[in-house]
Amino acid sequence: GIQVEQSPPDLILQEGANSTLRCNFSDSVNNLQWFHQNPWGQLINLFYIPSGTKQNGRLSATTVATERYSLLYISSSQTTDSGVYFCAGGYGNKLVFGAGTILRVKS
Amino acid sequence: DTGVSQDPRHKITKRGQNVTFRCDPISEHNRLYWYRQTLGQGPEFLTYFQNEAQLEKSRLLSDRFSAERPKGSFSTLEIQRTEQGDSAMYLCASSLVGDAEAFFGQGTRLTVV
């Protein structure tokens, strides 16, 4: 089956810093989503981005489908950005998730 | 629309007991998915429904697991004879069609003691 690799696995930032999270796929995917998992476990939708670039406030994402990767950019990080970020690719009839990036933003 | 809703949020059960979880998807969504997430891992696909038809089951879904979606609305996931290895977060998601954006519920955290 498809493999989804997220990097880095852990990231510690000072408040105000910028960061880039990466997601690589071993095979082509039908769609791609980025999520932020809150402390209570719910997956919050950040981006639905099968290809191209989207921006939402301090967050933006780029997917290069032909090269099987996606990037999530977080600018001017805040402590509330802390948590686990997942990417997931649509493969067949399901989403296949990476292992996540744990982000800690220190004040 | 209030989004995808799951009940209960938490469940503690003794090994060997049966448990049932409920998921109410976003009302117009045809697709409903169940995923399982263990500590430190990303969610893993269990099964999905297109309306009331269960169209795919993961090999993770042992014979002790059964899911239904009567009338194509809410869904239930039952685990029979629970084992400690079943302890996990069970997540439900829904989408309008197959490749459309999926939205997740708050999850049901199961602890088997």
Coordinates of N, CA and C in Angstrom, one line a residue:
Chain A
G1 N 0.8 -1.2 0.0 CA 0.0 0.0 0.0 C 0.9 1.3 0.0
I2 N 0.2 2.4 -0.1 CA 0.9 3.7 -0.1 C 1.5 4.0 1.2
Q3 N 2.7 4.6 1.2 CA 3.4 5.1 2.4 C 3.3 6.6 2.4
V4 N 3.0 7.2 3.6 CA 3.0 8.6 3.7 C 4.0 9.0 4.8
E5 N 4.9 9.8 4.4 CA 6.0 10.2 5.3 C 6.0 11.7 5.6
Q6 N 5.9 12.0 6.9 CA 5.9 13.4 7.3 C 7.2 13.8 8.0
S7 N 7.6 15.0 7.8 CA 8.8 15.5 8.4 C 8.7 16.9 8.7
P8 N 9.4 17.4 9.8 CA 10.0 16.6 10.8 C 9.0 15.9 11.7
P9 N 9.4 14.9 12.5 CA 8.5 14.3 13.4 C 8.2 15.2 14.6
D10 N 9.2 16.0 15.0 CA 9.0 16.9 16.1 C 9.6 18.3 15.7
L11 N 9.0 19.3 16.2 CA 9.5 20.7 15.9 C 9.2 21.6 17.1
I12 N 10.2 22.2 17.6 CA 10.0 23.2 18.7 C 10.4 24.6 18.1
L13 N 9.5 25.5 18.3 CA 9.7 26.9 17.8 C 9.5 27.9 18.9
Q14 N 10.2 29.0 18.7 CA 9.9 30.2 19.5 C 8.7 30.9 18.9
E15 N 7.9 31.5 19.7 CA 6.7 32.2 19.2 C 7.2 33.3 18.2
G16 N 6.5 33.4 17.1 CA 6.9 34.4 16.1 C 7.7 33.8 15.0
A17 N 8.3 32.6 15.1 CA 9.1 32.0 14.1 C 8.2 31.3 13.0
N18 N 8.8 31.1 11.9 CA 8.1 30.4 10.8 C 8.5 29.0 10.7
S19 N 7.7 28.1 10.1 CA 8.1 26.7 9.9 C 7.5 26.1 8.7
T20 N 8.1 25.0 8.2 CA 7.6 24.3 7.0 C 7.5 22.8 7.4
L21 N 6.3 22.3 7.2 CA 6.1 20.8 7.4 C 6.0 20.2 6.1
R22 N 6.5 19.0 5.9 CA 6.5 18.3 4.6 C 5.8 17.0 4.7
C23 N 5.2 16.6 3.6 CA 4.5 15.3 3.5 C 4.9 14.7 2.1
N24 N 5.5 13.5 2.2 CA 5.8 12.8 0.9 C 5.0 11.6 0.8
F25 N 4.6 11.3 -0.5 CA 3.8 10.1 -0.8 C 4.6 9.1 -1.7
S26 N 4.4 7.9 -1.4 CA 5.1 6.9 -2.3 C 4.4 6.6 -3.6
D27 N 3.1 7.0 -3.7 CA 2.3 6.8 -4.9 C 1.4 8.0 -5.1
S28 N 0.8 8.1 -6.3 CA -0.1 9.2 -6.5 C -1.3 9.1 -5.7
V29 N -1.9 10.3 -5.3 CA -3.1 10.3 -4.5 C -4.2 11.1 -5.2
N30 N -5.4 10.8 -4.8 CA -6.5 11.5 -5.5 C -6.8 12.9 -4.9
N31 N -6.5 13.0 -3.6 CA -6.7 14.3 -3.0 C -5.7 14.4 -1.8
L32 N -5.7 15.5 -1.2 CA -4.7 15.7 -0.1 C -5.3 16.6 0.9
Q33 N -5.3 16.3 2.2 CA -5.8 17.2 3.3 C -4.7 17.3 4.3
W34 N -4.7 18.5 5.0 CA -3.9 18.8 6.1 C -4.9 19.0 7.3
F35 N -4.5 18.4 8.5 CA -5.3 18.5 9.7 C -4.4 19.0 10.8
H36 N -5.1 19.6 11.8 CA -4.5 19.9 13.1 C -5.3 19.1 14.1
Q37 N -4.7 18.3 14.9 CA -5.4 17.5 15.9 C -5.3 18.3 17.2
N38 N -6.5 18.6 17.8 CA -6.5 19.4 19.0 C -6.3 18.5 20.2
P39 N -6.1 19.1 21.4 CA -5.7 18.3 22.6 C -6.8 17.3 22.9
W40 N -8.0 17.5 22.5 CA -9.1 16.5 22.8 C -9.2 15.5 21.7
G41 N -8.4 15.5 20.7 CA -8.3 14.5 19.7 C -9.0 14.7 18.4
Q42 N -9.8 15.8 18.3 CA -10.5 16.1 17.1 C -9.6 16.6 16.0
L43 N -9.8 16.1 14.8 CA -9.0 16.5 13.6 C -9.7 17.7 13.0
I44 N -9.0 18.8 13.0 CA -9.5 20.1 12.5 C -9.0 20.3 11.1
N45 N -9.9 20.5 10.1 CA -9.5 20.7 8.7 C -8.7 22.0 8.5
L46 N -7.6 21.9 7.9 CA -6.8 23.1 7.6 C -6.9 23.4 6.1
F47 N -6.6 22.4 5.3 CA -6.6 22.5 3.8 C -7.0 21.3 3.2
Y48 N -7.8 21.4 2.1 CA -8.1 20.4 1.1 C -7.4 20.9 -0.1
I49 N -6.3 20.2 -0.5 CA -5.4 20.8 -1.5 C -4.8 19.7 -2.4
P50 N -5.6 19.1 -3.3 CA -5.1 18.1 -4.2 C -3.9 18.6 -5.1
S51 N -3.9 19.9 -5.4 CA -2.8 20.5 -6.1 C -2.8 22.0 -5.9
G52 N -1.7 22.6 -6.3 CA -1.6 24.1 -6.2 C -1.3 24.6 -4.8
T53 N -1.6 25.9 -4.6 CA -1.3 26.6 -3.4 C -2.6 27.3 -2.9
K54 N -2.7 27.2 -1.5 CA -3.8 27.9 -0.9 C -3.3 28.6 0.4
Q55 N -4.0 29.7 0.8 CA -3.6 30.4 1.9 C -4.8 30.7 2.8
N56 N -4.6 30.6 4.1 CA -5.6 30.9 5.1 C -5.0 31.6 6.3
G57 N -5.0 32.9 6.2 CA -4.4 33.6 7.3 C -2.9 33.4 7.4
R58 N -2.4 32.9 8.5 CA -0.9 32.7 8.7 C -0.5 31.3 8.1
L59 N -1.4 30.5 7.7 CA -1.1 29.2 7.2 C -1.3 29.2 5.7
S60 N -0.4 28.5 5.0 CA -0.6 28.2 3.6 C -0.1 26.8 3.3
A61 N -0.5 26.3 2.2 CA -0.1 24.9 1.8 C 0.1 24.9 0.3
T62 N 1.0 24.0 -0.1 CA 1.3 23.8 -1.5 C 1.4 22.3 -1.8
T63 N 0.8 21.8 -2.8 CA 0.9 20.4 -3.2 C 1.4 20.4 -4.6
V64 N 2.5 19.6 -4.8 CA 3.0 19.3 -6.2 C 2.7 17.9 -6.4
A65 N 1.5 17.6 -7.1 CA 1.0 16.3 -7.2 C 2.0 15.4 -8.1
T66 N 2.5 16.0 -9.1 CA 3.4 15.3 -10.0 C 4.7 14.8 -9.3
E67 N 5.1 15.5 -8.2 CA 6.3 15.0 -7.5 C 5.9 14.4 -6.1
R68 N 4.6 14.2 -5.9 CA 4.1 13.5 -4.7 C 4.5 14.1 -3.4
Y69 N 4.4 15.4 -3.3 CA 4.6 16.0 -1.9 C 3.8 17.2 -1.7
S70 N 3.6 17.5 -0.4 CA 2.9 18.7 0.0 C 3.6 19.4 1.1
L71 N 3.5 20.7 1.2 CA 4.1 21.5 2.2 C 3.1 22.3 3.0
L72 N 3.2 22.4 4.2 CA 2.4 23.3 5.1 C 3.3 24.3 5.7
Y73 N 3.0 25.6 5.4 CA 3.8 26.7 6.0 C 3.0 27.4 7.1
I74 N 3.7 27.6 8.2 CA 3.1 28.3 9.3 C 4.0 29.5 9.6
S75 N 3.4 30.7 9.4 CA 4.2 31.9 9.6 C 3.8 32.6 11.0
S76 N 4.7 33.3 11.5 CA 4.5 34.0 12.8 C 3.8 33.1 13.8
S77 N 4.4 32.0 14.1 CA 3.7 31.0 14.9 C 3.3 31.5 16.3
Q78 N 2.2 31.0 16.8 CA 1.7 31.3 18.1 C 1.6 30.1 19.0
T79 N 1.5 30.3 20.3 CA 1.4 29.1 21.1 C 0.2 28.2 20.8
T80 N -0.8 28.9 20.4 CA -2.1 28.1 20.0 C -1.9 27.2 18.8
D81 N -0.8 27.4 18.1 CA -0.5 26.5 16.9 C 0.1 25.2 17.4
S82 N 0.4 25.0 18.6 CA 1.0 23.8 19.1 C 0.0 22.6 19.0
G83 N 0.5 21.5 18.7 CA -0.3 20.3 18.6 C 0.3 19.4 17.5
V84 N -0.5 18.5 17.0 CA -0.1 17.5 16.0 C -0.7 17.8 14.7
Y85 N 0.1 17.9 13.7 CA -0.3 18.2 12.3 C -0.2 16.9 11.5
F86 N -1.3 16.5 10.8 CA -1.3 15.4 9.9 C -1.6 15.8 8.5
C87 N -0.9 15.1 7.6 CA -1.4 15.1 6.2 C -2.0 13.8 5.9
A88 N -2.9 13.7 4.9 CA -3.5 12.5 4.5 C -3.8 12.6 3.0
G89 N -3.5 11.5 2.4 CA -3.8 11.4 0.9 C -4.9 10.5 0.6
G90 N -5.7 10.9 -0.3 CA -6.8 10.0 -0.8 C -6.3 8.9 -1.7
Y91 N -6.4 7.7 -1.3 CA -5.9 6.5 -2.0 C -7.0 5.5 -2.1
G92 N -7.5 5.2 -3.3 CA -8.6 4.3 -3.4 C -9.8 5.1 -2.8
N93 N -10.5 4.5 -1.8 CA -11.7 5.0 -1.2 C -11.4 5.5 0.2
K94 N -10.2 5.8 0.6 CA -9.9 6.1 1.9 C -8.8 7.2 2.0
L95 N -8.6 7.8 3.1 CA -7.5 8.6 3.4 C -6.4 7.8 4.1
V96 N -5.2 8.0 3.7 CA -4.0 7.4 4.3 C -3.2 8.5 5.0
F97 N -3.0 8.3 6.3 CA -2.4 9.4 7.1 C -0.9 9.1 7.3
G98 N -0.2 10.2 7.4 CA 1.2 10.1 7.9 C 1.2 9.9 9.5
A99 N 2.4 9.8 10.0 CA 2.5 9.7 11.5 C 2.4 11.0 12.2
G100 N 2.4 12.1 11.5 CA 2.2 13.4 12.1 C 3.5 14.1 12.5
T101 N 3.4 15.4 12.6 CA 4.4 16.3 13.1 C 3.9 16.9 14.4
I102 N 4.7 16.7 15.5 CA 4.3 17.3 16.8 C 5.0 18.7 16.8
L103 N 4.2 19.7 16.9 CA 4.7 21.1 16.9 C 4.5 21.7 18.3
R104 N 5.6 22.2 18.9 CA 5.5 22.9 20.2 C 6.0 24.4 20.0
V105 N 5.2 25.3 20.3 CA 5.5 26.7 20.1 C 5.7 27.3 21.5
K106 N 6.9 27.8 21.8 CA 7.2 28.3 23.2 C 7.1 29.8 23.2
S107 N 6.5 30.3 24.3 CA 6.3 31.8 24.4 C 7.6 32.4 25.0
Chain B
D1 N -25.6 23.4 10.2 CA -25.1 22.0 10.4 C -24.1 22.0 11.5
T2 N -24.2 21.0 12.3 CA -23.3 21.0 13.5 C -22.1 20.1 13.2
G3 N -21.9 19.6 12.0 CA -20.7 18.8 11.7 C -21.0 17.3 12.1
V4 N -19.9 16.6 12.1 CA -20.0 15.1 12.4 C -20.0 15.0 13.9
S5 N -20.9 14.2 14.4 CA -21.1 14.0 15.8 C -20.9 12.6 16.2
Q6 N -20.1 12.3 17.3 CA -19.9 11.0 17.8 C -20.3 10.8 19.2
D7 N -20.8 9.6 19.6 CA -21.2 9.4 20.9 C -21.0 7.9 21.3
P8 N -20.4 7.6 22.5 CA -20.0 8.6 23.5 C -18.6 9.2 23.2
R9 N -18.2 10.2 24.0 CA -16.9 10.7 23.8 C -15.8 9.9 24.4
H10 N -16.2 9.3 25.5 CA -15.3 8.4 26.2 C -16.0 7.1 26.7
K11 N -15.3 6.0 26.6 CA -15.9 4.7 27.1 C -14.8 3.9 27.7
I12 N -15.1 3.5 29.0 CA -14.2 2.6 29.7 C -15.0 1.3 29.9
T13 N -14.4 0.2 29.5 CA -15.1 -1.1 29.5 C -14.2 -2.2 30.0
K14 N -14.7 -3.2 30.6 CA -13.9 -4.3 31.0 C -13.7 -5.3 29.8
R15 N -12.5 -5.9 29.8 CA -12.2 -6.8 28.8 C -13.3 -7.9 28.7
G16 N -13.7 -8.2 27.4 CA -14.7 -9.2 27.2 C -16.1 -8.7 27.0
Q17 N -16.3 -7.4 27.4 CA -17.6 -6.7 27.2 C -17.7 -6.3 25.8
N18 N -19.0 -6.1 25.4 CA -19.3 -5.5 24.0 C -19.5 -4.0 24.2
V19 N -19.1 -3.3 23.2 CA -19.3 -1.8 23.2 C -19.9 -1.4 21.8
T20 N -20.6 -0.3 21.8 CA -21.2 0.2 20.5 C -21.0 1.7 20.5
F21 N -20.5 2.2 19.4 CA -20.3 3.7 19.2 C -21.3 4.1 18.1
R22 N -21.6 5.4 18.2 CA -22.5 6.0 17.2 C -21.9 7.2 16.5
C23 N -22.2 7.3 15.2 CA -21.7 8.5 14.5 C -22.8 9.0 13.7
D24 N -23.0 10.3 13.8 CA -24.0 11.1 12.9 C -23.2 11.9 12.0
P25 N -23.3 11.6 10.7 CA -22.5 12.4 9.7 C -23.1 13.8 9.4
I26 N -22.5 14.6 8.6 CA -23.1 15.8 8.1 C -24.2 15.4 7.2
S27 N -25.4 16.0 7.3 CA -26.6 15.5 6.9 C -26.6 15.1 5.4
E28 N -26.0 15.9 4.5 CA -26.1 15.6 3.1 C -25.0 14.7 2.6
H29 N -24.1 14.3 3.5 CA -23.0 13.5 3.0 C -23.3 12.0 2.8
N30 N -22.9 11.5 1.6 CA -23.2 10.1 1.3 C -22.2 9.1 1.8
R31 N -20.9 9.6 2.0 CA -19.9 8.7 2.4 C -19.7 8.9 3.9
L32 N -19.5 7.7 4.6 CA -19.2 7.7 6.0 C -18.0 6.7 6.2
Y33 N -17.1 7.2 7.0 CA -15.8 6.4 7.2 C -15.6 6.2 8.7
W34 N -15.0 5.1 9.1 CA -14.5 4.8 10.4 C -13.0 4.6 10.4
Y35 N -12.3 5.3 11.3 CA -10.9 5.2 11.5 C -10.6 4.8 12.9
R36 N -9.4 4.3 13.1 CA -8.9 4.0 14.5 C -7.5 4.7 14.6
Q37 N -7.3 5.3 15.8 CA -6.0 5.9 16.0 C -5.5 5.5 17.4
T38 N -4.3 4.9 17.4 CA -3.6 4.6 18.6 C -2.6 5.6 18.9
L39 N -2.1 5.6 20.2 CA -1.2 6.6 20.7 C 0.0 6.8 19.8
G40 N 0.3 8.0 19.4 CA 1.5 8.3 18.6 C 1.4 8.0 17.2
Q41 N 0.3 7.6 16.7 CA 0.1 7.2 15.3 C -0.9 8.0 14.6
G42 N -0.9 8.0 13.3 CA -2.0 8.6 12.5 C -3.2 7.7 12.5
P43 N -4.3 8.3 12.2 CA -5.5 7.4 12.1 C -5.4 6.4 10.9
E44 N -6.0 5.2 11.2 CA -5.9 4.1 10.2 C -7.4 3.8 9.8
F45 N -7.5 3.6 8.5 CA -8.8 3.3 7.9 C -9.4 1.9 8.4
L46 N -10.7 1.9 8.8 CA -11.3 0.6 9.1 C -12.3 0.2 8.1
T47 N -13.3 1.1 7.7 CA -14.3 0.8 6.8 C -15.0 2.0 6.3
Y48 N -15.8 1.9 5.2 CA -16.6 3.0 4.8 C -17.9 2.6 4.1
F49 N -18.8 3.5 4.2 CA -20.2 3.3 3.6 C -20.4 4.3 2.5
Q50 N -21.1 3.9 1.5 CA -21.7 4.8 0.5 C -23.2 4.6 0.7
N51 N -23.8 5.6 1.2 CA -25.2 5.5 1.7 C -25.3 4.4 2.7
E52 N -26.2 3.4 2.5 CA -26.3 2.3 3.5 C -25.4 1.1 3.2
A53 N -24.7 1.1 2.1 CA -23.9 0.0 1.7 C -22.5 0.1 2.2
Q54 N -22.0 -1.0 2.9 CA -20.6 -1.0 3.4 C -19.8 -1.6 2.2
L55 N -18.9 -0.8 1.7 CA -18.2 -1.1 0.4 C -16.8 -1.6 0.6
E56 N -16.2 -1.3 1.7 CA -14.8 -1.7 1.9 C -14.5 -1.9 3.4
K57 N -13.8 -2.9 3.7 CA -13.4 -3.2 5.1 C -11.9 -3.4 5.1
S58 N -11.2 -2.8 6.0 CA -9.8 -3.0 6.2 C -9.5 -4.4 6.9
R59 N -8.3 -4.9 6.6 CA -8.0 -6.2 7.4 C -7.8 -5.9 8.9
L60 N -7.8 -4.6 9.3 CA -7.7 -4.3 10.7 C -9.1 -4.6 11.4
L61 N -10.1 -4.7 10.6 CA -11.5 -4.9 11.1 C -11.7 -6.4 11.3
S62 N -11.3 -6.9 12.5 CA -11.5 -8.4 12.7 C -12.9 -8.7 12.8
D63 N -13.2 -10.1 13.0 CA -14.5 -10.6 13.1 C -15.3 -10.0 14.3
R64 N -14.6 -9.5 15.2 CA -15.2 -9.0 16.4 C -15.8 -7.6 16.2
F65 N -15.5 -7.0 15.1 CA -16.0 -5.7 14.7 C -17.1 -5.8 13.7
S66 N -18.1 -5.0 13.9 CA -19.2 -4.9 12.9 C -19.7 -3.4 12.8
A67 N -19.9 -3.0 11.6 CA -20.4 -1.6 11.4 C -21.7 -1.7 10.6
E68 N -22.6 -0.8 10.9 CA -23.8 -0.7 10.1 C -24.1 0.8 9.9
R69 N -24.9 1.0 8.8 CA -25.4 2.3 8.5 C -26.8 2.2 8.0
P70 N -27.8 1.9 8.8 CA -29.1 1.7 8.4 C -29.7 3.0 7.8
K71 N -30.4 2.8 6.7 CA -31.1 4.0 6.0 C -30.1 5.0 5.6
G72 N -28.8 4.7 5.5 CA -27.9 5.7 5.0 C -27.7 7.0 5.8
S73 N -28.1 6.9 7.1 CA -27.9 8.1 7.9 C -26.8 7.9 8.9
F74 N -27.2 7.7 10.2 CA -26.1 7.5 11.2 C -25.5 6.1 11.1
S75 N -24.4 5.9 11.7 CA -23.7 4.6 11.7 C -23.4 4.2 13.1
T76 N -23.3 2.8 13.3 CA -22.8 2.3 14.5 C -21.6 1.4 14.3
L77 N -20.7 1.4 15.2 CA -19.6 0.5 15.2 C -19.6 -0.3 16.5
E78 N -19.7 -1.6 16.4 CA -19.8 -2.5 17.6 C -18.5 -3.3 17.6
I79 N -18.0 -3.4 18.8 CA -16.8 -4.3 19.1 C -17.3 -5.3 20.1
Q80 N -17.2 -6.6 19.7 CA -17.6 -7.7 20.6 C -16.4 -8.2 21.4
R81 N -16.6 -8.7 22.6 CA -15.5 -9.4 23.4 C -14.3 -8.5 23.3
T82 N -14.4 -7.3 23.8 CA -13.3 -6.3 23.7 C -12.0 -6.9 24.3
E83 N -10.9 -6.5 23.8 CA -9.5 -6.9 24.2 C -8.8 -5.6 24.5
Q84 N -7.7 -5.7 25.3 CA -7.0 -4.5 25.7 C -6.4 -3.8 24.5
G85 N -6.1 -4.6 23.4 CA -5.5 -4.0 22.2 C -6.5 -3.2 21.4
D86 N -7.8 -3.3 21.8 CA -8.8 -2.4 21.2 C -8.8 -1.0 21.7
S87 N -8.1 -0.8 22.8 CA -8.0 0.6 23.3 C -7.4 1.6 22.3
A88 N -8.2 2.6 22.0 CA -7.8 3.5 20.9 C -8.8 4.6 20.8
M89 N -8.5 5.6 20.0 CA -9.5 6.6 19.6 C -10.2 6.1 18.3
Y90 N -11.5 6.1 18.3 CA -12.3 5.7 17.1 C -12.9 6.9 16.5
L91 N -12.5 7.2 15.3 CA -12.9 8.4 14.6 C -13.8 8.1 13.5
C92 N -14.8 9.0 13.3 CA -15.8 8.9 12.2 C -15.6 10.1 11.3
A93 N -15.8 9.9 10.1 CA -15.7 11.0 9.1 C -16.8 10.9 8.1
S94 N -17.1 12.0 7.4 CA -18.0 11.9 6.3 C -17.6 12.9 5.2
S95 N -18.0 12.5 4.0 CA -17.8 13.4 2.9 C -18.9 13.3 1.9
L96 N -19.0 14.3 1.0 CA -20.1 14.3 0.1 C -20.0 13.2 -0.9
V97 N -18.8 13.1 -1.5 CA -18.6 12.0 -2.5 C -17.2 11.5 -2.2
G98 N -16.7 10.6 -3.0 CA -15.5 9.9 -2.7 C -14.2 10.7 -2.5
D99 N -14.0 11.6 -3.4 CA -12.7 12.4 -3.4 C -12.9 13.7 -2.8
A100 N -14.1 14.0 -2.2 CA -14.3 15.3 -1.6 C -13.7 15.4 -0.3
E101 N -13.6 16.6 0.2 CA -13.1 16.9 1.5 C -13.8 16.1 2.6
A102 N -13.1 15.4 3.5 CA -13.6 14.7 4.6 C -13.6 15.5 5.9
F103 N -14.6 15.3 6.7 CA -14.7 16.1 7.9 C -14.9 15.0 9.1
F104 N -14.2 15.2 10.1 CA -14.1 14.3 11.2 C -14.9 14.7 12.4
G105 N -15.4 13.7 13.2 CA -16.0 14.0 14.4 C -15.0 14.1 15.5
Q106 N -15.5 14.3 16.8 CA -14.6 14.5 17.9 C -14.0 13.2 18.4
G107 N -14.5 12.0 17.9 CA -13.9 10.8 18.3 C -14.5 10.2 19.5
T108 N -14.4 8.9 19.6 CA -14.7 8.1 20.9 C -13.5 7.5 21.4
R109 N -13.1 7.8 22.6 CA -11.9 7.3 23.2 C -12.2 6.0 24.0
L110 N -11.8 4.9 23.6 CA -12.1 3.6 24.2 C -10.9 3.1 25.1
T111 N -11.2 2.8 26.3 CA -10.2 2.2 27.2 C -10.7 0.9 27.7
V112 N -10.0 -0.2 27.4 CA -10.4 -1.5 27.8 C -9.5 -1.9 29.0
V113 N -10.1 -2.2 30.1 CA -9.3 -2.5 31.4 C -9.5 -4.0 31.7

